[in-house]
Tab-separated table of C-alpha atoms in Angstrom:
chain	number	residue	atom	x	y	z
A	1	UNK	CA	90.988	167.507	-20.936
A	2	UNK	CA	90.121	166.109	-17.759
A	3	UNK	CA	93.022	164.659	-15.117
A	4	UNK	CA	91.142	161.032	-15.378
A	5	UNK	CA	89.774	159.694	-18.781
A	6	UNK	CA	88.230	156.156	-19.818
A	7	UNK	CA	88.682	154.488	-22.387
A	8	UNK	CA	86.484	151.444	-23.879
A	9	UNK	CA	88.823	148.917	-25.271
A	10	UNK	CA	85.853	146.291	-25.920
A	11	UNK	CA	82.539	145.139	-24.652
A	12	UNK	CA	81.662	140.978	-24.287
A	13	UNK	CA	79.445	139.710	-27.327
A	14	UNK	CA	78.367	137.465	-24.900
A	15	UNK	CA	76.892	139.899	-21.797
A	16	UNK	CA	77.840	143.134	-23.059
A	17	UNK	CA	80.223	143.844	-20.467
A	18	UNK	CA	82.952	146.506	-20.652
A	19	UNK	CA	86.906	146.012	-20.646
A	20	UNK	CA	88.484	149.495	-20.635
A	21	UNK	CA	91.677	151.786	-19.228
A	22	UNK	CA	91.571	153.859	-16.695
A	23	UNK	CA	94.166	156.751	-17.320
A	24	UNK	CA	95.461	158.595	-14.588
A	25	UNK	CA	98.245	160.893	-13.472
A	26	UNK	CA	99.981	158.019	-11.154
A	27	UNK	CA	99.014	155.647	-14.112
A	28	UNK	CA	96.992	152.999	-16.836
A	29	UNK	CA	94.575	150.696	-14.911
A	30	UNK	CA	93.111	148.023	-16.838
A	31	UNK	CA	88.963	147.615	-15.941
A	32	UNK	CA	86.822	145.789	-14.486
A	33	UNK	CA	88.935	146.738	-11.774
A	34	UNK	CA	88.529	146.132	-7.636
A	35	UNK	CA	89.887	148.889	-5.212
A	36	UNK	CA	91.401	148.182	-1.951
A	37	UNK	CA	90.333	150.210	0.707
A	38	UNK	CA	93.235	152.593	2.653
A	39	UNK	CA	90.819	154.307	4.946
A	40	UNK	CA	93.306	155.989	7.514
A	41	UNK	CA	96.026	156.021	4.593
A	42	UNK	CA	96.700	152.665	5.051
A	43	UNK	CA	95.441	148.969	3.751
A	44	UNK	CA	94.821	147.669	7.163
A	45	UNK	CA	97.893	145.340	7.529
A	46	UNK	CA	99.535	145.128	4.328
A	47	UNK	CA	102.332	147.442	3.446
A	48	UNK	CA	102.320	149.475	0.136
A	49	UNK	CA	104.885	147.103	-1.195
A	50	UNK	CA	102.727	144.276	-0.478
A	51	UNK	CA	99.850	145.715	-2.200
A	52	UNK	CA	101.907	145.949	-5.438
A	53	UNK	CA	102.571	142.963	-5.522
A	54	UNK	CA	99.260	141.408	-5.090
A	55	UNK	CA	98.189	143.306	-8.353
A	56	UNK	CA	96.398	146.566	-6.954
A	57	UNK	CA	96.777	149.671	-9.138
A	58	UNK	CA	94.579	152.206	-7.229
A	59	UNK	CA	93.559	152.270	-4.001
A	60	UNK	CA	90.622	154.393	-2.002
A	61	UNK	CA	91.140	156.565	1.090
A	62	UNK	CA	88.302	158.288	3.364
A	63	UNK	CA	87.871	161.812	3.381
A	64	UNK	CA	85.987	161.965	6.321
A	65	UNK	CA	88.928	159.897	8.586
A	66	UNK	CA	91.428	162.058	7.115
A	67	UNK	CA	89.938	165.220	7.740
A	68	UNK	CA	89.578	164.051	11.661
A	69	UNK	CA	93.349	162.045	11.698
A	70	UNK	CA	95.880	163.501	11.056
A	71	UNK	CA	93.603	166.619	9.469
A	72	UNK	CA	94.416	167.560	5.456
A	73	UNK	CA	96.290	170.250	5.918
A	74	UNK	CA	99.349	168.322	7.547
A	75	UNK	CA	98.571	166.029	4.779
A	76	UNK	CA	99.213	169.029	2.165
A	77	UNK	CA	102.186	169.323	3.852
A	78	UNK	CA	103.247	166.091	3.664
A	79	UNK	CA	103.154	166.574	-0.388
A	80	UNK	CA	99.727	165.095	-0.680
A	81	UNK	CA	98.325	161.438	-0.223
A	82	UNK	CA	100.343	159.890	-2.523
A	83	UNK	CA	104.100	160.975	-0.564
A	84	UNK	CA	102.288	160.972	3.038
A	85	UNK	CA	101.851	157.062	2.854
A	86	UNK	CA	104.574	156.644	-0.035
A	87	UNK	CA	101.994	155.248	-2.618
A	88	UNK	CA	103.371	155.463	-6.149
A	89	UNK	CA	99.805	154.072	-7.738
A	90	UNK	CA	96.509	155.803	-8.372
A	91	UNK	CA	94.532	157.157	-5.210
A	92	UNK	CA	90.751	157.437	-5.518
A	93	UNK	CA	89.496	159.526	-2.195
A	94	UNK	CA	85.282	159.256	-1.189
A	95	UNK	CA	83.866	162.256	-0.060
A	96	UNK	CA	83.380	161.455	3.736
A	97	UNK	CA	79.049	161.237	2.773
A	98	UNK	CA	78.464	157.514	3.651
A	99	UNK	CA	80.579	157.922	6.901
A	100	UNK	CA	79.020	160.882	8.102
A	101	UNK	CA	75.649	160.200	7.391
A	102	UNK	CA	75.611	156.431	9.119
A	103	UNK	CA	76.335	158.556	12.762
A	104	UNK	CA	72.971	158.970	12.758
A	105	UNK	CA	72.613	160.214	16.361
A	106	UNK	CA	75.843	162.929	15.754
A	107	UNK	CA	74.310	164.497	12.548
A	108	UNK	CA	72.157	166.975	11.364
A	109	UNK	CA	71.234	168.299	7.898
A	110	UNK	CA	70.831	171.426	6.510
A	111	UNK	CA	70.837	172.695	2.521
A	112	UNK	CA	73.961	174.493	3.566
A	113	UNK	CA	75.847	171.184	4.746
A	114	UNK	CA	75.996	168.370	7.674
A	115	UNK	CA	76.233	169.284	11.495
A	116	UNK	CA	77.771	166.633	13.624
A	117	UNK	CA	80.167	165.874	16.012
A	118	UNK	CA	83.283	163.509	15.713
A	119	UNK	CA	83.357	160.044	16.314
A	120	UNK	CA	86.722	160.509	18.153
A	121	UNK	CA	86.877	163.348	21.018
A	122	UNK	CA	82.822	164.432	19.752
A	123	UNK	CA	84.124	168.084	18.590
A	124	UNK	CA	81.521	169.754	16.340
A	125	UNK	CA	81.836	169.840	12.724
A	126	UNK	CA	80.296	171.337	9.727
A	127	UNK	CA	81.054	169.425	6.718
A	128	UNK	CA	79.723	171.301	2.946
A	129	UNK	CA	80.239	170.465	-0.206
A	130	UNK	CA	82.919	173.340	-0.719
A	131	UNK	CA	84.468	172.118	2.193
A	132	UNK	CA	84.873	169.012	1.022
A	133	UNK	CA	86.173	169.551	-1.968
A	134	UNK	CA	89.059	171.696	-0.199
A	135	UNK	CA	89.577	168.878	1.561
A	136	UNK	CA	89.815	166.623	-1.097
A	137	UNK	CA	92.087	169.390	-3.252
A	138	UNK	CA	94.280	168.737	-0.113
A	139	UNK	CA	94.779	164.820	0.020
A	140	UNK	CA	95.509	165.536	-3.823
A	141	UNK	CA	93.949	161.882	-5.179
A	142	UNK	CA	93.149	161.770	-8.732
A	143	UNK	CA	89.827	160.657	-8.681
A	144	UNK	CA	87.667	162.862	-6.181
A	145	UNK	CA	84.168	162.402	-4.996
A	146	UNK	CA	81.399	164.691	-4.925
A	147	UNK	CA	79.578	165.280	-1.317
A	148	UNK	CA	76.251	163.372	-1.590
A	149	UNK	CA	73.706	162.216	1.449
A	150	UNK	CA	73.591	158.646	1.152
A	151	UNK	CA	69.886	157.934	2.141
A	152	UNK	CA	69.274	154.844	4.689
A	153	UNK	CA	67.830	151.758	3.899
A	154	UNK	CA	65.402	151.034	4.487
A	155	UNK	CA	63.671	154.939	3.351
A	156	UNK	CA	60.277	156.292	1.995
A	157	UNK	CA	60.014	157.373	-1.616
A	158	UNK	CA	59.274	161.017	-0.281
A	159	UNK	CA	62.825	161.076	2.081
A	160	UNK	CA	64.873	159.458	-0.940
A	161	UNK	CA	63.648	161.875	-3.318
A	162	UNK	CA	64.188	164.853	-1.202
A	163	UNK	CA	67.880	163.643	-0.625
A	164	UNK	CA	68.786	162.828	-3.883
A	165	UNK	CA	67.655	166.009	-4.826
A	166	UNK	CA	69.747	167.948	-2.481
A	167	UNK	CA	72.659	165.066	-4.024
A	168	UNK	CA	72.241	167.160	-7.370
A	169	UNK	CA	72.199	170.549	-5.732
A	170	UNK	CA	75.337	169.297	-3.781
A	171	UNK	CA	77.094	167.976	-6.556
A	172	UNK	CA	77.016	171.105	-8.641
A	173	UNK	CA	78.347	173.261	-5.932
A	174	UNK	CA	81.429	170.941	-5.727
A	175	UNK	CA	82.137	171.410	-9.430
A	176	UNK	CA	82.228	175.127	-8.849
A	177	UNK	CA	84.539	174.853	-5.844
A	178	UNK	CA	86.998	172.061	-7.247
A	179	UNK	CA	90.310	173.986	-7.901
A	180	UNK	CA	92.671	171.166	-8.957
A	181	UNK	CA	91.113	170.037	-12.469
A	182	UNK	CA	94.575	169.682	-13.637
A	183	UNK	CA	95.579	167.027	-11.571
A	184	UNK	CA	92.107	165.501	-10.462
A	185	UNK	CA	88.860	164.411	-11.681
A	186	UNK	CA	86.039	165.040	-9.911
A	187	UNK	CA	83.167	162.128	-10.054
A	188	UNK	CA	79.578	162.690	-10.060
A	189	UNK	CA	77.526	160.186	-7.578
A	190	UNK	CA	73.951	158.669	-8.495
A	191	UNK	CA	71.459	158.248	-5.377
A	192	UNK	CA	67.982	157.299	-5.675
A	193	UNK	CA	67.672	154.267	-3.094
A	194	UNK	CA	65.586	151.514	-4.203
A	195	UNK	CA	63.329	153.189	-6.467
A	196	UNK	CA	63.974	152.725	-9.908
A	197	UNK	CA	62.241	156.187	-10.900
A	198	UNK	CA	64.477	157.994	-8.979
A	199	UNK	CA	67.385	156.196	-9.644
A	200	UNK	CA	66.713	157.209	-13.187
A	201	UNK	CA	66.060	160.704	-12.188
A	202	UNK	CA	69.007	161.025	-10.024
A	203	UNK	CA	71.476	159.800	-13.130
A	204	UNK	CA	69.730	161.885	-15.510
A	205	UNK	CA	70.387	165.106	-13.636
A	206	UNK	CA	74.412	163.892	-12.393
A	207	UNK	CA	75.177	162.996	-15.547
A	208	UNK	CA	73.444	166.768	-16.743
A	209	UNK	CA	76.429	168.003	-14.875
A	210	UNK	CA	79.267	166.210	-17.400
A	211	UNK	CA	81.161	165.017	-14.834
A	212	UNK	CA	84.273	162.892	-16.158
A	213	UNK	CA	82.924	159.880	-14.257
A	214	UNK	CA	80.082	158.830	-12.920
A	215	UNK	CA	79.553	156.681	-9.710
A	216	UNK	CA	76.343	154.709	-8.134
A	217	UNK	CA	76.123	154.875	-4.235
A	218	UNK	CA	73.498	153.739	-1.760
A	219	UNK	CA	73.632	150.456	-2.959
A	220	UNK	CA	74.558	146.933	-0.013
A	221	UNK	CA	73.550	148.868	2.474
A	222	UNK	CA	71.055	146.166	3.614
A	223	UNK	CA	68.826	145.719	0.597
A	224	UNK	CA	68.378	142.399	-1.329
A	225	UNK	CA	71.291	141.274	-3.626
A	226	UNK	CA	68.450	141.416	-6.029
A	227	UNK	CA	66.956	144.581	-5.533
A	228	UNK	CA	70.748	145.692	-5.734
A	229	UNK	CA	70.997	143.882	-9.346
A	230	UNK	CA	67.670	145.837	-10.213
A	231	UNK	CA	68.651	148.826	-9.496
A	232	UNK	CA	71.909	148.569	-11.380
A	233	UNK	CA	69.847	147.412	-14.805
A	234	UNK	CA	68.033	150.888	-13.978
A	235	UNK	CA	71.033	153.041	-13.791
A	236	UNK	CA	73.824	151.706	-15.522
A	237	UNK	CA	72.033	152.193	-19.200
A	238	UNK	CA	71.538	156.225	-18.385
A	239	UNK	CA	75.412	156.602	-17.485
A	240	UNK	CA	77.549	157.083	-20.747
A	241	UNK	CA	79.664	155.222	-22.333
A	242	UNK	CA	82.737	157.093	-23.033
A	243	UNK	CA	83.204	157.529	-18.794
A	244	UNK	CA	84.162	155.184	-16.211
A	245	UNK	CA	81.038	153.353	-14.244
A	246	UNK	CA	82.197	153.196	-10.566
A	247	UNK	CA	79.838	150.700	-7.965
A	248	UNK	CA	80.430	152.037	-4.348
A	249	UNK	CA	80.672	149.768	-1.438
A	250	UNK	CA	80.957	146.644	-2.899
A	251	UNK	CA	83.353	143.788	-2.928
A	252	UNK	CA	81.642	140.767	-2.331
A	253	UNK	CA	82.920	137.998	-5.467
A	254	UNK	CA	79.961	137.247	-6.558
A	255	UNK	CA	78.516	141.016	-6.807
A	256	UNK	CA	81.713	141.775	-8.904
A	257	UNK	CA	81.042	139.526	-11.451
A	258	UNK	CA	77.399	140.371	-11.318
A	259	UNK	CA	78.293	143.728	-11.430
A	260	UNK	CA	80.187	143.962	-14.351
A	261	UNK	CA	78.148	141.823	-16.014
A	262	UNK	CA	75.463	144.829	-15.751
A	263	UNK	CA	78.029	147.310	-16.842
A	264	UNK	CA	80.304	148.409	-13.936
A	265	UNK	CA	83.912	149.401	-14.105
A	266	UNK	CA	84.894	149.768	-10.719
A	267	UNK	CA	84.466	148.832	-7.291
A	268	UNK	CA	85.728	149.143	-3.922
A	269	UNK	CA	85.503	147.216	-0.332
A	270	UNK	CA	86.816	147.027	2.715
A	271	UNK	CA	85.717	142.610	2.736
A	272	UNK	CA	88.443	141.222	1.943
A	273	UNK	CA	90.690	143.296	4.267
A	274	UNK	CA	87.872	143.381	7.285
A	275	UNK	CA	87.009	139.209	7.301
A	276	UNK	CA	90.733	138.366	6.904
A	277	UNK	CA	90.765	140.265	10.383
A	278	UNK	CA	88.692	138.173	11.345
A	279	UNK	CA	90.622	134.646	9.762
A	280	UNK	CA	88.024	134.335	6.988
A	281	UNK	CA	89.410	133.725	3.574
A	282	UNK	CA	87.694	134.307	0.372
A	283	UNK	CA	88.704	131.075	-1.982
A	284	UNK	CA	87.914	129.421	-5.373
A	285	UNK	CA	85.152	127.385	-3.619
A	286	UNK	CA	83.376	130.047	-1.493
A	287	UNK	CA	84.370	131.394	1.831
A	288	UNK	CA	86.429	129.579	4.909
A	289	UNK	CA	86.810	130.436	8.386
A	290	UNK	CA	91.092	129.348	8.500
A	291	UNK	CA	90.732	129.322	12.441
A	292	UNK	CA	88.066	126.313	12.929
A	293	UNK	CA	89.356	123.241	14.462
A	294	UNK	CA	88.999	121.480	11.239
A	295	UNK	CA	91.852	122.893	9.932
A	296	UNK	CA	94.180	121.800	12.298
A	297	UNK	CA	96.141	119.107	10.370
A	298	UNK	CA	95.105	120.616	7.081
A	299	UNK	CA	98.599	120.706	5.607
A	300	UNK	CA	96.809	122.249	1.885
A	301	UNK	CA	97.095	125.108	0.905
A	302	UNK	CA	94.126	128.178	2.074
A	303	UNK	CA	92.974	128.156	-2.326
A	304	UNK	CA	95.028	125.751	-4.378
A	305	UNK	CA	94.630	127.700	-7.379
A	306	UNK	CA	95.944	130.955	-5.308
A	307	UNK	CA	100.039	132.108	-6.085
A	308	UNK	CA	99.997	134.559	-3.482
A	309	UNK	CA	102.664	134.343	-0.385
A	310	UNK	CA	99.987	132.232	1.843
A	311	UNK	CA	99.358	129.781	-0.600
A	312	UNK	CA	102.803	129.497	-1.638
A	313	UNK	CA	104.672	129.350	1.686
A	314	UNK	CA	102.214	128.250	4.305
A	315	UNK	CA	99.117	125.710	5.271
A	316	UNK	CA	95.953	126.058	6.627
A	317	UNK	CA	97.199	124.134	9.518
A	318	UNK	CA	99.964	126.820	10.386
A	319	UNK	CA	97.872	129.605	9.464
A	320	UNK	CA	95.605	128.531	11.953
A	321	UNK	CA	98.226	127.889	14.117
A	322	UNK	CA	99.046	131.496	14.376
A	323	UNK	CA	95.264	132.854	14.525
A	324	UNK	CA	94.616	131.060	17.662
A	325	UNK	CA	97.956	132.050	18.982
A	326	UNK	CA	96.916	135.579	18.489
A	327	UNK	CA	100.053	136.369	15.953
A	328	UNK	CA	99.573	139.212	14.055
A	329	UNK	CA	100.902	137.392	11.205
A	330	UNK	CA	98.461	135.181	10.574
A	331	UNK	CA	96.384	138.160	10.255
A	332	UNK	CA	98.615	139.519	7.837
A	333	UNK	CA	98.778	136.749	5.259
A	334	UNK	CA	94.869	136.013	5.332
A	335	UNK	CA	94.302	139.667	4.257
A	336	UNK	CA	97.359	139.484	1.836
A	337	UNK	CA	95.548	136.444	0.435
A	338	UNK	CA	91.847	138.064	0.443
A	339	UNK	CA	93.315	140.989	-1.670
A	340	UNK	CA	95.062	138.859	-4.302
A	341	UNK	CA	92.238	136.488	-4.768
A	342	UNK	CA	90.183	139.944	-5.832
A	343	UNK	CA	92.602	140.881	-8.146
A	344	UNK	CA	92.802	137.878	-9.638
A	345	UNK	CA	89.469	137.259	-9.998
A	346	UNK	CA	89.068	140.437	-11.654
A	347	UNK	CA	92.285	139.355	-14.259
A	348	UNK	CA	89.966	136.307	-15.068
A	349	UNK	CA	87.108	138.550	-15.632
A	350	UNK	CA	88.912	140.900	-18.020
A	351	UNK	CA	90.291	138.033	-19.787
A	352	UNK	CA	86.510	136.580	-20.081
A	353	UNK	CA	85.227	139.883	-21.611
A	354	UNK	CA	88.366	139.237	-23.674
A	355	UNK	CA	86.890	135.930	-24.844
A	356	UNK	CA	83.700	136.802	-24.883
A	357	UNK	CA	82.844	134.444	-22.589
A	358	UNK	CA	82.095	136.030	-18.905
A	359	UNK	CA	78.326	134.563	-18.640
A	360	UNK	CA	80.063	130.895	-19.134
A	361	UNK	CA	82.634	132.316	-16.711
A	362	UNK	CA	79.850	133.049	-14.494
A	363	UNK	CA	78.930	129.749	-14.217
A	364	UNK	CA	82.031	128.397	-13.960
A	365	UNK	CA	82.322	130.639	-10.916
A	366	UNK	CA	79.281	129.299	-9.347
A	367	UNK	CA	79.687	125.679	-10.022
A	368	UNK	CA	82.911	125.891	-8.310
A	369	UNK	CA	81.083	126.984	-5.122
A	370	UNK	CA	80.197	123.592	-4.607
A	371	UNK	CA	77.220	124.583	-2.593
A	372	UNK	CA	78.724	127.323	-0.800
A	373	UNK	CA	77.090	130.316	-2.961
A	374	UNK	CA	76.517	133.560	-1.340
């Protein structure tokens, strides 16, 4: 019995789309479901408390940044991911792949593993798959990644089939050297760039290796939304049924509903957190920037159909107040706001499967955009 199962609850007469549980060791977590991103062990600027109560269930940390600060093995110490940064929900860790191979100029590869030198002090490194997956055994999350080479975009058919081959030959030496099946489930990671032959290749030989869940990376990396969507339609029919379906990367509102229109259960992103740096709010009616002057005497709400603690308490006007003052809290309640309004888009997703109704929803979503589509 694997740590991590899935379990189809239903599927939308309408568009096919899936509404499931996914069953962990720190818990249930109803799906379609969108994953906030705790790269350094932390949801940049939102406490763990805070992230309960915006709705999240399982969050994602980065191998990579965790093997560089503070290293895993104080982190094993610690009593694992979960105690270190006093999380009591699910924990899904990446592998570290994506990060190390966008430092292009620091990294080399070889069959054996990655060469390459930290971003931080510019140490050398050897990452491998077994290496990763002690890592990984470390942090203790209960969904793991395997140790894949995410192929740039653009790449030539030749490259991408090359890498995704070496993704297969990687992934099966991480099932061999994954000690903790007890306590977590390893997924399996489909490559295969923008080719839709070797995106089907690439998920026929992952899912060859009956991994308890399957995920599809390599994907908004700087292609077409379309070519994305494509892509998806390839893959998504290969991956079975009885195991979760987990999108990489992505996080943009209208790419979730998109994508679990084509059969996705999961996602992750670090949007909402990154642009509500930044004073950008996601909303009902597209994307605004809270710190232009036209918000000044806006005494509304930042989404009037939002309950979290921005809407609720404060205005656009004093929100922007405190981004151009530079306070930190300002910062704070736009990414507390950008995190809810996932999570409760995703409720109204699962509720549309529920109906049977998400392609209506999905026009509901659009016409509400007002002009302001992606």
């Amino acid at each position: 019995m694997a740590a991590v199962t899935y379990k189809l609850i239903k599927q939308c007469r309408q568009s096919g789309a899936r509404l499931g549980k996914l069953i962990t060791p720190h818990g249930e977590i109803d799906t379609p479901v969108f994953m906030p991103v705790g790269t350094q062990a932390s949801v940049k600027g939102i406490s763990p408390e805070e992230l309960e109560a915006v709705g999240a269930k399982i969050i994602l940390g980065n191998t990579y940044h965790l093997f560089l600060r503070p290293g895993h093995e104080l982190i094993r110490e610690a009593g694992g991911l979960h105690k270190f940064m006093n999380w009591n929900g699910s924990i899904l860790t990446d592998s570290g792949g994506f990060q190390v191979f966008s430092l292009s100029d620091l990294r080399k590869i070889t069959e054996e593993g990655v060469h390459f030198r930290s971003h931080l002090d510019g140490a050398k490194l050897f990452l491998t798959p077994e290496k990763v997956m002690e890592i990984e055994n470390a942090l203790g999350a209960d969904i793991i990644m395997a140790f894949d080479e995410c192929a740039p975009y653009p790449s030539t058919y030749e490259y991408t089939k090359r890498s995704l081959e070496r993704t297969t030959r990687w992934a099966e030496r991480c099932l061999n050297a994954h000690k903790n099946t007890e306590k977590q489930s390893l997924f399996g990671i489909v490559q295969g760039g923008t080719f839709a032959e070797l995106r089907k290749q690439s998920a026929r030989e992952i899912v060859s290796l009956d991994f308890p869940g399957y995920a599809i990376g390599g994907l908004s990396v700087g292609e077409e939304t379309q070519i994305m969507y494509d892509m998806l339609e390839e893959t998504v029919p290969l991956l079975p049924s009885d195991k979760a379906r987990y999108l990489m990367g992505v996080g943009r509102p209208d790419n979730l509903v998109e994508g679990v229109i084509r059969g996705i259960d999961m996602f992750d992103c670090v949007l909402p957190t990154r642009i509500g740096r930044n004073g950008t709010a996601l909303t009902s009616k597209g994307r605004i920037i809270v710190r232009d002057a036209k918000y000044a005497h806006d005494y509304g709400p930042i989404d009037p159909e939002c309950d979290c603690p921005a809407c609720r308490n404060h205005t656009r006007a004093y929100i922007r107040h405190l981004l151009k003052a530079g306070e930190m809290y300002g910062l704070r309640l736009v990414t507390i706001h950008n995190l809810r309004y996932l999570q409760r888009l995703m409720a109204e997703i699962r509720q549309a499967i529920m109906d049977d109704r998400l392609l209506d929803f999905r026009d509901e979503f659009y016409a509400k955009l007002d002009g302001n589509r992606p």
